[in-house]
């Protein structure tokens, strides 16, 4: 607080001193009759003027340098982010093109590779500044009673399976099957019913974003990105995660034929 006040005083005070110094240097001596005193005051006033001007020049140059450095840093950060975004989305798009060229019989085995690429792209390219970020891609089991992780990227271990018959398993399965809207949770201890936690459950995450992987009113699974730090994700982060979920939905759609989907009750209302 004291440094901020001192900085404001200097910003206002030095220009005033520079403007007033010439007047003081040449008018103040007129108040004295002794030539020696008058000469001393003139010299002193000129010295003060010179020092004030020098300090003001230095302050101006420092301010210009600071602004230039800030602009350069902002430009570099923007370039770094745009490069990361282009690389991440471009890499996934290229992977999907190759995936589409595979025989359908080979896509099932390759699906987890695409899921890994999506999770890695999120963790290392799109969300590199999120502390200890972790991304997981889940697939609905064939009996629709579990969400099983098939892709992982970032810090920590792969997350466990969400199973029917458990509080979080039932809630997530219901949400995925009906194609619920994205979940953006800033602090699970405040935004989620932690009284549903199983005894001894200590998750590594405090905040997370979850998006249903869904295409043509048909749910395939979910994409979840989390961090141990509260409020770690921005609205832009959530949009990038949703976009990656859309890419993942394309891969699932290319893997499972429409007749298979029509016979399966994984459709929302």
Tab-separated table of C-alpha atoms in Angstrom:
chain	number	residue	atom	x	y	z
A	1	UNK	CA	0.000	0.000	0.000
A	2	UNK	CA	2.821	2.393	0.930
A	3	UNK	CA	4.659	1.700	-2.337
A	4	UNK	CA	1.496	2.316	-4.377
A	5	UNK	CA	0.904	5.624	-2.571
A	6	UNK	CA	4.541	6.614	-3.129
A	7	UNK	CA	4.256	5.764	-6.811
A	8	UNK	CA	1.102	7.879	-7.207
A	9	UNK	CA	2.738	10.809	-5.419
A	10	UNK	CA	5.775	10.552	-7.680
A	11	UNK	CA	3.653	10.353	-10.811
A	12	UNK	CA	1.790	13.540	-9.874
A	13	UNK	CA	4.539	15.352	-7.994
A	14	UNK	CA	7.425	15.242	-10.446
A	15	UNK	CA	5.603	16.945	-13.350
A	16	UNK	CA	4.469	19.686	-10.950
A	17	UNK	CA	8.021	20.134	-9.682
A	18	UNK	CA	9.405	20.319	-13.223
A	19	UNK	CA	6.817	22.967	-14.166
A	20	UNK	CA	7.355	25.029	-11.005
A	21	UNK	CA	11.158	24.838	-10.836
A	22	UNK	CA	11.915	27.524	-13.503
A	23	UNK	CA	9.593	30.010	-11.828
A	24	UNK	CA	11.076	29.284	-8.413
A	25	UNK	CA	14.631	29.528	-9.709
A	26	UNK	CA	14.223	32.995	-11.172
A	27	UNK	CA	11.485	34.580	-9.054
A	28	UNK	CA	12.363	33.438	-5.530
A	29	UNK	CA	15.776	35.283	-5.497
A	30	UNK	CA	13.941	38.595	-6.045
A	31	UNK	CA	12.711	38.339	-2.474
A	32	UNK	CA	16.260	38.804	-1.186
A	33	UNK	CA	18.452	41.953	-1.468
A	34	UNK	CA	21.856	40.325	-0.909
A	35	UNK	CA	23.468	39.470	-4.282
A	36	UNK	CA	25.268	36.416	-2.876
A	37	UNK	CA	22.038	34.984	-1.506
A	38	UNK	CA	20.200	35.723	-4.716
A	39	UNK	CA	22.928	34.032	-6.778
A	40	UNK	CA	22.918	31.004	-4.486
A	41	UNK	CA	19.158	30.638	-4.829
A	42	UNK	CA	19.379	30.899	-8.616
A	43	UNK	CA	22.044	28.211	-8.739
A	44	UNK	CA	20.090	26.021	-6.319
A	45	UNK	CA	16.901	26.474	-8.338
A	46	UNK	CA	18.661	25.528	-11.568
A	47	UNK	CA	20.144	22.422	-9.933
A	48	UNK	CA	16.691	21.412	-8.689
A	49	UNK	CA	15.299	22.020	-12.167
A	50	UNK	CA	18.012	19.893	-13.791
A	51	UNK	CA	17.507	17.052	-11.314
A	52	UNK	CA	13.727	17.185	-11.704
A	53	UNK	CA	13.970	17.090	-15.503
A	54	UNK	CA	16.467	14.216	-15.391
A	55	UNK	CA	14.284	12.195	-13.045
A	56	UNK	CA	11.215	12.852	-15.191
A	57	UNK	CA	13.077	11.707	-18.322
A	58	UNK	CA	14.185	8.521	-16.557
A	59	UNK	CA	10.645	7.842	-15.304
A	60	UNK	CA	9.212	8.373	-18.787
A	61	UNK	CA	11.739	6.033	-20.372
A	62	UNK	CA	11.086	3.387	-17.753
A	63	UNK	CA	7.349	3.703	-18.304
A	64	UNK	CA	7.795	3.364	-22.064
A	65	UNK	CA	10.067	0.348	-21.585
A	66	UNK	CA	7.571	-1.274	-19.232
A	67	UNK	CA	4.715	-0.713	-21.696
A	68	UNK	CA	6.794	-2.105	-24.554
A	69	UNK	CA	7.747	-5.154	-22.506
A	70	UNK	CA	4.106	-5.722	-21.535
A	71	UNK	CA	3.002	-5.457	-25.167
A	72	UNK	CA	5.745	-7.862	-26.272
A	73	UNK	CA	4.804	-10.353	-23.545
A	74	UNK	CA	1.124	-10.127	-24.488
A	75	UNK	CA	1.955	-10.656	-28.160
A	76	UNK	CA	4.182	-13.629	-27.355
A	77	UNK	CA	1.518	-15.178	-25.105
A	78	UNK	CA	-1.149	-14.710	-27.784
A	79	UNK	CA	1.098	-16.266	-30.429
A	80	UNK	CA	1.924	-19.185	-28.131
A	81	UNK	CA	-1.743	-19.802	-27.358
A	82	UNK	CA	-2.884	-19.543	-30.980
A	83	UNK	CA	-0.091	-21.909	-32.051
A	84	UNK	CA	-1.105	-24.414	-29.372
A	85	UNK	CA	-4.764	-24.222	-30.389
A	86	UNK	CA	-3.979	-24.682	-34.083
A	87	UNK	CA	-1.657	-27.585	-33.348
A	88	UNK	CA	-4.073	-29.316	-30.970
A	89	UNK	CA	-7.138	-29.050	-33.204
A	90	UNK	CA	-5.100	-29.698	-36.336
A	91	UNK	CA	-3.574	-32.828	-34.846
A	92	UNK	CA	-6.963	-34.213	-33.833
A	93	UNK	CA	-8.510	-33.373	-37.221
A	94	UNK	CA	-5.669	-35.185	-38.999
A	95	UNK	CA	-6.078	-38.175	-36.700
A	96	UNK	CA	-9.822	-38.314	-37.452
A	97	UNK	CA	-9.187	-38.256	-41.206
A	98	UNK	CA	-6.861	-41.236	-40.861
A	99	UNK	CA	-9.337	-42.900	-38.515
A	100	UNK	CA	-12.132	-42.572	-41.086
A	101	UNK	CA	-9.944	-44.300	-43.688
A	102	UNK	CA	-9.549	-47.416	-41.518
A	103	UNK	CA	-11.781	-50.454	-42.096
A	104	UNK	CA	-14.645	-50.418	-39.603
A	105	UNK	CA	-13.357	-53.642	-38.055
A	106	UNK	CA	-10.139	-51.848	-37.033
A	107	UNK	CA	-11.738	-48.726	-35.594
A	108	UNK	CA	-12.791	-50.332	-32.323
A	109	UNK	CA	-9.168	-51.037	-31.410
A	110	UNK	CA	-8.036	-47.612	-32.606
A	111	UNK	CA	-10.742	-45.713	-30.700
A	112	UNK	CA	-8.718	-45.630	-27.471
A	113	UNK	CA	-5.769	-44.131	-29.382
A	114	UNK	CA	-7.953	-41.254	-30.551
A	115	UNK	CA	-9.254	-40.837	-26.995
A	116	UNK	CA	-5.678	-40.605	-25.699
A	117	UNK	CA	-4.837	-37.979	-28.327
A	118	UNK	CA	-7.857	-35.892	-27.341
A	119	UNK	CA	-6.956	-36.061	-23.645
A	120	UNK	CA	-3.295	-35.236	-24.298
A	121	UNK	CA	-4.184	-32.328	-26.592
A	122	UNK	CA	-6.349	-30.847	-23.846
A	123	UNK	CA	-3.856	-31.336	-21.026
A	124	UNK	CA	-0.667	-30.256	-22.790
A	125	UNK	CA	-1.729	-27.849	-25.540
A	126	UNK	CA	-5.087	-26.264	-24.743
A	127	UNK	CA	-4.885	-26.159	-20.917
A	128	UNK	CA	-1.143	-26.000	-20.097
A	129	UNK	CA	-1.558	-23.299	-17.442
A	130	UNK	CA	-4.180	-25.192	-15.425
A	131	UNK	CA	-2.381	-26.635	-12.353
A	132	UNK	CA	-2.022	-30.437	-12.408
A	133	UNK	CA	-4.669	-30.710	-15.104
A	134	UNK	CA	-5.960	-34.178	-15.959
A	135	UNK	CA	-8.221	-35.218	-18.840
A	136	UNK	CA	-10.134	-38.506	-19.144
A	137	UNK	CA	-12.375	-39.895	-21.853
A	138	UNK	CA	-15.058	-42.371	-20.737
A	139	UNK	CA	-17.113	-44.781	-22.802
A	140	UNK	CA	-20.493	-46.221	-21.885
A	141	UNK	CA	-20.302	-49.971	-21.356
A	142	UNK	CA	-22.391	-52.195	-23.595
A	143	UNK	CA	-24.820	-52.908	-20.748
A	144	UNK	CA	-25.096	-49.163	-20.008
A	145	UNK	CA	-24.182	-49.740	-16.363
A	146	UNK	CA	-20.714	-48.218	-16.309
A	147	UNK	CA	-18.588	-45.395	-17.666
A	148	UNK	CA	-15.159	-46.835	-18.396
A	149	UNK	CA	-12.032	-44.703	-19.021
A	150	UNK	CA	-10.477	-45.304	-22.453
A	151	UNK	CA	-8.281	-42.217	-22.843
A	152	UNK	CA	-6.059	-40.252	-20.460
A	153	UNK	CA	-3.774	-37.232	-20.546
A	154	UNK	CA	-2.051	-34.969	-18.034
A	155	UNK	CA	-1.209	-35.346	-14.366
A	156	UNK	CA	-2.232	-38.157	-12.047
A	157	UNK	CA	-3.440	-41.638	-12.761
A	158	UNK	CA	-6.304	-42.651	-14.998
A	159	UNK	CA	-9.612	-42.162	-13.203
A	160	UNK	CA	-11.649	-45.136	-12.058
A	161	UNK	CA	-14.865	-46.589	-13.447
A	162	UNK	CA	-18.225	-44.999	-12.638
A	163	UNK	CA	-20.544	-47.932	-11.903
A	164	UNK	CA	-24.299	-48.198	-11.540
A	165	UNK	CA	-25.389	-48.677	-7.943
A	166	UNK	CA	-22.993	-46.047	-6.569
A	167	UNK	CA	-24.003	-42.412	-5.924
A	168	UNK	CA	-21.657	-40.833	-8.462
A	169	UNK	CA	-22.073	-43.722	-10.885
A	170	UNK	CA	-25.866	-43.445	-10.992
A	171	UNK	CA	-25.778	-39.665	-11.264
A	172	UNK	CA	-23.247	-39.631	-14.107
A	173	UNK	CA	-24.934	-42.442	-15.996
A	174	UNK	CA	-28.310	-40.726	-15.835
A	175	UNK	CA	-26.744	-37.443	-17.000
A	176	UNK	CA	-24.860	-39.063	-19.883
A	177	UNK	CA	-27.776	-41.162	-21.137
A	178	UNK	CA	-30.110	-38.182	-21.470
A	179	UNK	CA	-27.412	-35.913	-22.911
A	180	UNK	CA	-27.251	-33.392	-20.078
A	181	UNK	CA	-25.672	-29.961	-20.507
A	182	UNK	CA	-21.955	-29.476	-19.684
A	183	UNK	CA	-21.025	-29.366	-16.018
A	184	UNK	CA	-18.635	-26.629	-14.914
A	185	UNK	CA	-17.820	-26.994	-11.219
A	186	UNK	CA	-15.529	-24.441	-9.582
A	187	UNK	CA	-15.363	-26.103	-6.177
A	188	UNK	CA	-16.801	-29.581	-5.674
A	189	UNK	CA	-16.941	-29.122	-1.893
A	190	UNK	CA	-19.432	-26.293	-2.390
A	191	UNK	CA	-21.105	-27.133	-5.710
A	192	UNK	CA	-21.549	-30.900	-5.357
A	193	UNK	CA	-23.377	-32.948	-2.737
A	194	UNK	CA	-20.281	-34.230	-0.957
A	195	UNK	CA	-22.502	-36.072	1.502
A	196	UNK	CA	-22.823	-38.651	-1.294
A	197	UNK	CA	-19.102	-39.414	-1.035
A	198	UNK	CA	-18.217	-42.961	-0.078
A	199	UNK	CA	-16.393	-43.191	3.257
A	200	UNK	CA	-12.693	-42.503	2.751
A	201	UNK	CA	-13.218	-40.997	-0.720
A	202	UNK	CA	-10.641	-38.240	-1.251
A	203	UNK	CA	-10.615	-37.147	-4.901
A	204	UNK	CA	-7.583	-35.371	-6.319
A	205	UNK	CA	-9.717	-32.700	-7.945
A	206	UNK	CA	-11.428	-29.573	-6.624
A	207	UNK	CA	-12.719	-28.156	-9.903
A	208	UNK	CA	-13.702	-29.854	-13.133
A	209	UNK	CA	-15.511	-29.581	-16.456
A	210	UNK	CA	-17.480	-32.547	-17.819
A	211	UNK	CA	-19.132	-32.801	-21.225
A	212	UNK	CA	-21.309	-35.602	-22.621
A	213	UNK	CA	-19.904	-37.166	-25.773
A	214	UNK	CA	-22.976	-37.267	-27.933
A	215	UNK	CA	-23.981	-37.289	-31.597
A	216	UNK	CA	-27.350	-37.413	-33.346
A	217	UNK	CA	-29.224	-37.704	-30.027
A	218	UNK	CA	-27.073	-40.699	-29.124
A	219	UNK	CA	-24.728	-40.782	-26.111
A	220	UNK	CA	-21.355	-42.513	-26.219
A	221	UNK	CA	-19.721	-41.415	-22.972
A	222	UNK	CA	-18.210	-38.309	-21.407
A	223	UNK	CA	-15.068	-36.184	-21.380
A	224	UNK	CA	-13.919	-34.852	-17.999
A	225	UNK	CA	-11.051	-32.471	-17.244
A	226	UNK	CA	-10.154	-31.722	-13.620
A	227	UNK	CA	-7.666	-29.901	-11.384
A	228	UNK	CA	-6.887	-29.927	-7.638
A	229	UNK	CA	-7.136	-26.120	-7.663
A	230	UNK	CA	-10.582	-24.485	-7.219
A	231	UNK	CA	-11.916	-22.350	-10.087
A	232	UNK	CA	-9.131	-23.532	-12.372
A	233	UNK	CA	-11.148	-23.383	-15.606
A	234	UNK	CA	-12.345	-20.379	-17.607
A	235	UNK	CA	-15.297	-20.169	-19.986
A	236	UNK	CA	-12.874	-20.441	-22.913
A	237	UNK	CA	-11.427	-23.611	-21.391
A	238	UNK	CA	-14.929	-25.068	-21.153
A	239	UNK	CA	-15.568	-24.261	-24.830
A	240	UNK	CA	-12.326	-25.962	-25.882
A	241	UNK	CA	-13.254	-29.031	-23.837
A	242	UNK	CA	-16.698	-29.130	-25.465
A	243	UNK	CA	-15.075	-28.875	-28.898
A	244	UNK	CA	-12.815	-31.822	-28.122
A	245	UNK	CA	-15.858	-33.786	-26.954
A	246	UNK	CA	-17.390	-33.104	-30.380
A	247	UNK	CA	-14.287	-34.504	-32.083
A	248	UNK	CA	-14.531	-37.562	-29.885
A	249	UNK	CA	-18.189	-37.957	-30.826
A	250	UNK	CA	-17.149	-38.077	-34.500
A	251	UNK	CA	-14.731	-40.915	-33.731
A	252	UNK	CA	-17.450	-42.849	-31.902
A	253	UNK	CA	-19.914	-42.261	-34.751
A	254	UNK	CA	-17.383	-43.629	-37.241
A	255	UNK	CA	-16.894	-46.707	-35.068
A	256	UNK	CA	-20.506	-47.753	-34.456
A	257	UNK	CA	-22.843	-48.146	-37.410
A	258	UNK	CA	-26.295	-46.583	-37.438
A	259	UNK	CA	-28.211	-49.918	-37.301
A	260	UNK	CA	-26.245	-50.835	-34.162
A	261	UNK	CA	-27.124	-47.497	-32.619
A	262	UNK	CA	-30.787	-47.790	-33.517
A	263	UNK	CA	-31.009	-51.106	-31.672
A	264	UNK	CA	-29.358	-49.616	-28.592
A	265	UNK	CA	-31.404	-47.612	-26.025
A	266	UNK	CA	-28.720	-44.964	-25.485
A	267	UNK	CA	-30.849	-42.145	-26.803
A	268	UNK	CA	-32.072	-39.166	-24.844
A	269	UNK	CA	-35.682	-37.954	-24.693
